[in-house]
Amino acid sequence: MKKTTIITIYILLTNFMFGQSLNHLDVKNGFKHFKFGSSPKQIKDIEKVTNQFSQNSDVVEYYYTGKEINYISDVKIYRIQLSFYKNKLFSILISFGDFDDDFDGIEYNSILYSLERLYGKNWNNPTNKDGKIINGAIWCGKVVNLELFRIDYSKSKTKPYDYGFISGYMSIENKDISKQLILEEF
């Protein structure tokens, strides 16, 4: 009886800890001082992207140009891109590695370790049908998703690029605002 009770308590505590970690992702609701739902006017040191990826006129992308955020877990940030839908921040993309400096496995693991300490080890593996993902972890909160990927585009089965370097990114997205965007498009 004692053994069953101890096992039950352990399972409940483990589930509670993972749930609380993912709940913390939702409560944080962004990254550093970038909070989802903010307008571009509320965020300093950003510059509008001239050739943005999205063709939706309600989506506007900006690069962070400030000097306050340069590293995550001692890993140099290449670029921070903020995407707004109808003037509400809904996506933060933090890029690692460039043509002069790959995003290596040690750097990936350093960030992964920090994220696991914050949000738990209850992350999902990404699908890798195209073969370009070297490492990846996805945390799915109720409101916020966070992805950490390390990618070699030259390994792509469908569109291999001869970049000659390995890059990576951390993507943080508000699911509610993203869903509004998707619903508008369909």
PDB file of C-alpha atoms in Angstrom:
ATOM      1  CA  MET A   1       0.000   0.000   0.000  1.00  0.00           C
ATOM      2  CA  LYS A   2       2.804   2.433   0.894  1.00  0.00           C
ATOM      3  CA  LYS A   3       4.602   1.669  -2.382  1.00  0.00           C
ATOM      4  CA  THR A   4       1.448   2.421  -4.413  1.00  0.00           C
ATOM      5  CA  THR A   5       0.904   5.672  -2.527  1.00  0.00           C
ATOM      6  CA  ILE A   6       4.506   6.774  -3.079  1.00  0.00           C
ATOM      7  CA  ILE A   7       4.320   5.972  -6.798  1.00  0.00           C
ATOM      8  CA  THR A   8       1.012   7.841  -7.120  1.00  0.00           C
ATOM      9  CA  ILE A   9       2.417  10.905  -5.348  1.00  0.00           C
ATOM     10  CA  TYR A  10       5.533  10.801  -7.561  1.00  0.00           C
ATOM     11  CA  ILE A  11       3.420  10.673 -10.741  1.00  0.00           C
ATOM     12  CA  LEU A  12       1.203  13.524  -9.547  1.00  0.00           C
ATOM     13  CA  LEU A  13       4.196  15.672  -8.580  1.00  0.00           C
ATOM     14  CA  THR A  14       5.931  14.979 -11.909  1.00  0.00           C
ATOM     15  CA  ASN A  15       2.809  15.950 -13.848  1.00  0.00           C
ATOM     16  CA  PHE A  16       2.374  19.024 -11.656  1.00  0.00           C
ATOM     17  CA  MET A  17       5.979  20.112 -12.239  1.00  0.00           C
ATOM     18  CA  PHE A  18       5.712  19.694 -16.030  1.00  0.00           C
ATOM     19  CA  GLY A  19       2.338  21.455 -16.063  1.00  0.00           C
ATOM     20  CA  GLN A  20       3.718  24.323 -14.021  1.00  0.00           C
ATOM     21  CA  SER A  21       6.730  24.625 -16.330  1.00  0.00           C
ATOM     22  CA  LEU A  22       4.563  24.903 -19.427  1.00  0.00           C
ATOM     23  CA  ASN A  23       2.228  27.220 -17.543  1.00  0.00           C
ATOM     24  CA  HIS A  24       5.256  29.466 -16.933  1.00  0.00           C
ATOM     25  CA  LEU A  25       5.731  29.652 -20.724  1.00  0.00           C
ATOM     26  CA  ASP A  26       2.177  30.990 -21.067  1.00  0.00           C
ATOM     27  CA  VAL A  27       2.538  33.378 -18.129  1.00  0.00           C
ATOM     28  CA  LYS A  28       5.788  34.820 -19.545  1.00  0.00           C
ATOM     29  CA  ASN A  29       3.841  35.548 -22.758  1.00  0.00           C
ATOM     30  CA  GLY A  30       6.825  36.577 -24.859  1.00  0.00           C
ATOM     31  CA  PHE A  31      10.575  36.990 -24.567  1.00  0.00           C
ATOM     32  CA  LYS A  32      12.494  39.477 -22.421  1.00  0.00           C
ATOM     33  CA  HIS A  33      10.658  42.801 -22.752  1.00  0.00           C
ATOM     34  CA  PHE A  34       8.780  41.733 -25.937  1.00  0.00           C
ATOM     35  CA  LYS A  35       5.244  40.854 -24.803  1.00  0.00           C
ATOM     36  CA  PHE A  36       2.637  39.322 -27.089  1.00  0.00           C
ATOM     37  CA  GLY A  37      -0.187  41.678 -27.958  1.00  0.00           C
ATOM     38  CA  SER A  38       2.103  44.758 -27.791  1.00  0.00           C
ATOM     39  CA  SER A  39       2.033  47.220 -30.668  1.00  0.00           C
ATOM     40  CA  PRO A  40       5.185  48.302 -32.551  1.00  0.00           C
ATOM     41  CA  LYS A  41       4.855  51.723 -30.901  1.00  0.00           C
ATOM     42  CA  GLN A  42       5.290  50.095 -27.480  1.00  0.00           C
ATOM     43  CA  ILE A  43       8.629  48.511 -28.396  1.00  0.00           C
ATOM     44  CA  LYS A  44      11.768  50.590 -28.774  1.00  0.00           C
ATOM     45  CA  ASP A  45      14.722  49.929 -31.059  1.00  0.00           C
ATOM     46  CA  ILE A  46      12.931  48.195 -33.939  1.00  0.00           C
ATOM     47  CA  GLU A  47      13.195  48.755 -37.674  1.00  0.00           C
ATOM     48  CA  LYS A  48      10.597  47.724 -40.244  1.00  0.00           C
ATOM     49  CA  VAL A  49      11.687  44.891 -42.561  1.00  0.00           C
ATOM     50  CA  THR A  50      11.599  46.046 -46.177  1.00  0.00           C
ATOM     51  CA  ASN A  51      11.383  42.621 -47.857  1.00  0.00           C
ATOM     52  CA  GLN A  52       9.282  40.701 -45.409  1.00  0.00           C
ATOM     53  CA  PHE A  53       8.356  37.041 -45.794  1.00  0.00           C
ATOM     54  CA  SER A  54       4.610  37.395 -45.232  1.00  0.00           C
ATOM     55  CA  GLN A  55       2.548  38.798 -48.085  1.00  0.00           C
ATOM     56  CA  ASN A  56      -0.436  39.455 -45.798  1.00  0.00           C
ATOM     57  CA  SER A  57      -0.963  43.230 -45.549  1.00  0.00           C
ATOM     58  CA  ASP A  58      -2.016  42.855 -41.888  1.00  0.00           C
ATOM     59  CA  VAL A  59       1.346  41.304 -40.981  1.00  0.00           C
ATOM     60  CA  VAL A  60       4.308  43.637 -40.502  1.00  0.00           C
ATOM     61  CA  GLU A  61       7.765  42.427 -39.535  1.00  0.00           C
ATOM     62  CA  TYR A  62      10.500  44.315 -37.681  1.00  0.00           C
ATOM     63  CA  TYR A  63      14.116  43.660 -36.717  1.00  0.00           C
ATOM     64  CA  TYR A  64      15.257  44.455 -33.218  1.00  0.00           C
ATOM     65  CA  THR A  65      18.123  46.947 -33.503  1.00  0.00           C
ATOM     66  CA  GLY A  66      18.812  47.498 -29.814  1.00  0.00           C
ATOM     67  CA  LYS A  67      21.999  46.563 -28.010  1.00  0.00           C
ATOM     68  CA  GLU A  68      20.462  45.124 -24.813  1.00  0.00           C
ATOM     69  CA  ILE A  69      19.846  41.577 -26.060  1.00  0.00           C
ATOM     70  CA  ASN A  70      22.924  40.027 -27.683  1.00  0.00           C
ATOM     71  CA  TYR A  71      23.184  36.575 -26.091  1.00  0.00           C
ATOM     72  CA  ILE A  72      21.041  33.730 -24.814  1.00  0.00           C
ATOM     73  CA  SER A  73      22.841  31.251 -22.529  1.00  0.00           C
ATOM     74  CA  ASP A  74      26.179  32.691 -23.697  1.00  0.00           C
ATOM     75  CA  VAL A  75      25.217  32.024 -27.343  1.00  0.00           C
ATOM     76  CA  LYS A  76      25.494  35.002 -29.700  1.00  0.00           C
ATOM     77  CA  ILE A  77      22.217  36.087 -31.290  1.00  0.00           C
ATOM     78  CA  TYR A  78      22.448  36.797 -34.990  1.00  0.00           C
ATOM     79  CA  ARG A  79      19.064  38.539 -35.338  1.00  0.00           C
ATOM     80  CA  ILE A  80      15.738  39.049 -33.570  1.00  0.00           C
ATOM     81  CA  GLN A  81      12.690  39.429 -35.803  1.00  0.00           C
ATOM     82  CA  LEU A  82       9.291  40.493 -34.460  1.00  0.00           C
ATOM     83  CA  SER A  83       6.063  39.876 -36.397  1.00  0.00           C
ATOM     84  CA  PHE A  84       2.869  41.818 -35.767  1.00  0.00           C
ATOM     85  CA  TYR A  85      -0.636  40.974 -36.923  1.00  0.00           C
ATOM     86  CA  LYS A  86      -2.990  43.970 -36.933  1.00  0.00           C
ATOM     87  CA  ASN A  87      -0.443  45.801 -34.745  1.00  0.00           C
ATOM     88  CA  LYS A  88      -0.243  42.984 -32.164  1.00  0.00           C
ATOM     89  CA  LEU A  89       3.027  41.146 -31.576  1.00  0.00           C
ATOM     90  CA  PHE A  90       2.405  37.452 -32.244  1.00  0.00           C
ATOM     91  CA  SER A  91       5.766  35.950 -33.200  1.00  0.00           C
ATOM     92  CA  ILE A  92       9.388  36.337 -32.083  1.00  0.00           C
ATOM     93  CA  LEU A  93      12.121  34.687 -34.133  1.00  0.00           C
ATOM     94  CA  ILE A  94      15.642  34.626 -32.694  1.00  0.00           C
ATOM     95  CA  SER A  95      18.314  33.457 -35.154  1.00  0.00           C
ATOM     96  CA  PHE A  96      21.676  31.898 -34.306  1.00  0.00           C
ATOM     97  CA  GLY A  97      24.682  31.419 -36.572  1.00  0.00           C
ATOM     98  CA  ASP A  98      25.679  33.201 -39.753  1.00  0.00           C
ATOM     99  CA  PHE A  99      28.036  32.637 -42.670  1.00  0.00           C
ATOM    100  CA  ASP A 100      31.061  33.368 -40.504  1.00  0.00           C
ATOM    101  CA  ASP A 101      30.033  31.383 -37.429  1.00  0.00           C
ATOM    102  CA  ASP A 102      27.965  28.158 -37.302  1.00  0.00           C
ATOM    103  CA  PHE A 103      25.419  27.395 -34.593  1.00  0.00           C
ATOM    104  CA  ASP A 104      27.117  24.327 -33.138  1.00  0.00           C
ATOM    105  CA  GLY A 105      25.834  21.480 -30.991  1.00  0.00           C
ATOM    106  CA  ILE A 106      27.372  22.836 -27.789  1.00  0.00           C
ATOM    107  CA  GLU A 107      25.547  26.138 -28.269  1.00  0.00           C
ATOM    108  CA  TYR A 108      22.283  24.331 -29.029  1.00  0.00           C
ATOM    109  CA  ASN A 109      22.642  22.223 -25.871  1.00  0.00           C
ATOM    110  CA  SER A 110      23.405  25.309 -23.779  1.00  0.00           C
ATOM    111  CA  ILE A 111      20.142  26.949 -24.842  1.00  0.00           C
ATOM    112  CA  LEU A 112      18.219  23.657 -24.562  1.00  0.00           C
ATOM    113  CA  TYR A 113      19.466  23.172 -20.992  1.00  0.00           C
ATOM    114  CA  SER A 114      18.333  26.694 -20.022  1.00  0.00           C
ATOM    115  CA  LEU A 115      14.920  26.178 -21.627  1.00  0.00           C
ATOM    116  CA  GLU A 116      14.500  22.821 -19.887  1.00  0.00           C
ATOM    117  CA  ARG A 117      15.237  24.491 -16.551  1.00  0.00           C
ATOM    118  CA  LEU A 118      12.557  27.093 -17.277  1.00  0.00           C
ATOM    119  CA  TYR A 119       9.878  25.057 -19.044  1.00  0.00           C
ATOM    120  CA  GLY A 120      10.682  21.444 -18.215  1.00  0.00           C
ATOM    121  CA  LYS A 121      11.831  18.447 -20.186  1.00  0.00           C
ATOM    122  CA  ASN A 122       8.328  17.713 -21.433  1.00  0.00           C
ATOM    123  CA  TRP A 123       9.081  18.896 -24.977  1.00  0.00           C
ATOM    124  CA  ASN A 124       8.215  17.288 -28.302  1.00  0.00           C
ATOM    125  CA  ASN A 125      10.544  16.245 -31.101  1.00  0.00           C
ATOM    126  CA  PRO A 126       9.881  17.960 -34.427  1.00  0.00           C
ATOM    127  CA  THR A 127       9.010  16.016 -37.533  1.00  0.00           C
ATOM    128  CA  ASN A 128      11.993  15.925 -39.861  1.00  0.00           C
ATOM    129  CA  LYS A 129      10.643  14.620 -43.151  1.00  0.00           C
ATOM    130  CA  ASP A 130      12.930  16.864 -45.167  1.00  0.00           C
ATOM    131  CA  GLY A 131      16.049  15.820 -43.252  1.00  0.00           C
ATOM    132  CA  LYS A 132      17.439  19.290 -42.531  1.00  0.00           C
ATOM    133  CA  ILE A 133      16.749  19.417 -38.766  1.00  0.00           C
ATOM    134  CA  ILE A 134      19.805  18.314 -36.785  1.00  0.00           C
ATOM    135  CA  ASN A 135      18.335  19.020 -33.327  1.00  0.00           C
ATOM    136  CA  GLY A 136      14.943  20.276 -32.251  1.00  0.00           C
ATOM    137  CA  ALA A 137      12.670  20.711 -29.244  1.00  0.00           C
ATOM    138  CA  ILE A 138       9.127  22.082 -29.080  1.00  0.00           C
ATOM    139  CA  TRP A 139       7.298  23.210 -25.932  1.00  0.00           C
ATOM    140  CA  CYS A 140       3.523  23.564 -26.395  1.00  0.00           C
ATOM    141  CA  GLY A 141       1.781  25.675 -23.796  1.00  0.00           C
ATOM    142  CA  LYS A 142      -1.906  26.476 -23.855  1.00  0.00           C
ATOM    143  CA  VAL A 143      -1.284  29.950 -25.308  1.00  0.00           C
ATOM    144  CA  VAL A 144       2.407  30.021 -26.301  1.00  0.00           C
ATOM    145  CA  ASN A 145       4.561  27.657 -28.373  1.00  0.00           C
ATOM    146  CA  LEU A 146       8.358  27.704 -28.227  1.00  0.00           C
ATOM    147  CA  GLU A 147      10.605  25.926 -30.726  1.00  0.00           C
ATOM    148  CA  LEU A 148      14.373  25.532 -30.692  1.00  0.00           C
ATOM    149  CA  PHE A 149      15.925  24.151 -33.891  1.00  0.00           C
ATOM    150  CA  ARG A 150      19.409  23.553 -35.257  1.00  0.00           C
ATOM    151  CA  ILE A 151      19.313  23.233 -39.042  1.00  0.00           C
ATOM    152  CA  ASP A 152      21.563  22.265 -41.941  1.00  0.00           C
ATOM    153  CA  TYR A 153      19.704  23.356 -45.081  1.00  0.00           C
ATOM    154  CA  SER A 154      22.215  21.557 -47.299  1.00  0.00           C
ATOM    155  CA  LYS A 155      20.688  18.307 -45.973  1.00  0.00           C
ATOM    156  CA  SER A 156      17.211  19.195 -47.296  1.00  0.00           C
ATOM    157  CA  LYS A 157      15.805  16.364 -49.427  1.00  0.00           C
ATOM    158  CA  THR A 158      13.551  18.680 -51.443  1.00  0.00           C
ATOM    159  CA  LYS A 159      15.468  22.000 -51.633  1.00  0.00           C
ATOM    160  CA  PRO A 160      19.106  21.623 -50.617  1.00  0.00           C
ATOM    161  CA  TYR A 161      20.973  24.926 -50.311  1.00  0.00           C
ATOM    162  CA  ASP A 162      24.708  25.223 -50.557  1.00  0.00           C
ATOM    163  CA  TYR A 163      25.025  27.668 -47.671  1.00  0.00           C
ATOM    164  CA  GLY A 164      27.964  25.919 -46.110  1.00  0.00           C
ATOM    165  CA  PHE A 165      26.927  26.635 -42.536  1.00  0.00           C
ATOM    166  CA  ILE A 166      24.602  25.371 -39.840  1.00  0.00           C
ATOM    167  CA  SER A 167      22.137  27.830 -38.387  1.00  0.00           C
ATOM    168  CA  GLY A 168      19.374  27.682 -35.858  1.00  0.00           C
ATOM    169  CA  TYR A 169      16.544  29.576 -34.329  1.00  0.00           C
ATOM    170  CA  MET A 170      14.257  29.900 -31.381  1.00  0.00           C
ATOM    171  CA  SER A 171      10.678  30.740 -32.316  1.00  0.00           C
ATOM    172  CA  ILE A 172       8.136  31.909 -29.744  1.00  0.00           C
ATOM    173  CA  GLU A 173       4.555  32.302 -30.927  1.00  0.00           C
ATOM    174  CA  ASN A 174       1.233  33.323 -29.414  1.00  0.00           C
ATOM    175  CA  LYS A 175      -1.224  30.660 -30.589  1.00  0.00           C
ATOM    176  CA  ASP A 176      -4.349  32.814 -30.145  1.00  0.00           C
ATOM    177  CA  ILE A 177      -3.166  35.693 -32.350  1.00  0.00           C
ATOM    178  CA  SER A 178      -1.671  33.251 -34.884  1.00  0.00           C
ATOM    179  CA  LYS A 179      -5.013  31.471 -35.065  1.00  0.00           C
ATOM    180  CA  GLN A 180      -6.746  34.797 -35.850  1.00  0.00           C
ATOM    181  CA  LEU A 181      -4.303  35.309 -38.718  1.00  0.00           C
ATOM    182  CA  ILE A 182      -4.906  31.833 -40.103  1.00  0.00           C
ATOM    183  CA  LEU A 183      -8.686  32.140 -39.784  1.00  0.00           C
ATOM    184  CA  GLU A 184      -8.594  35.401 -41.752  1.00  0.00           C
ATOM    185  CA  GLU A 185      -6.638  33.761 -44.567  1.00  0.00           C
ATOM    186  CA  PHE A 186      -9.148  30.925 -44.963  1.00  0.00           C
TER     187      PHE A 186
END
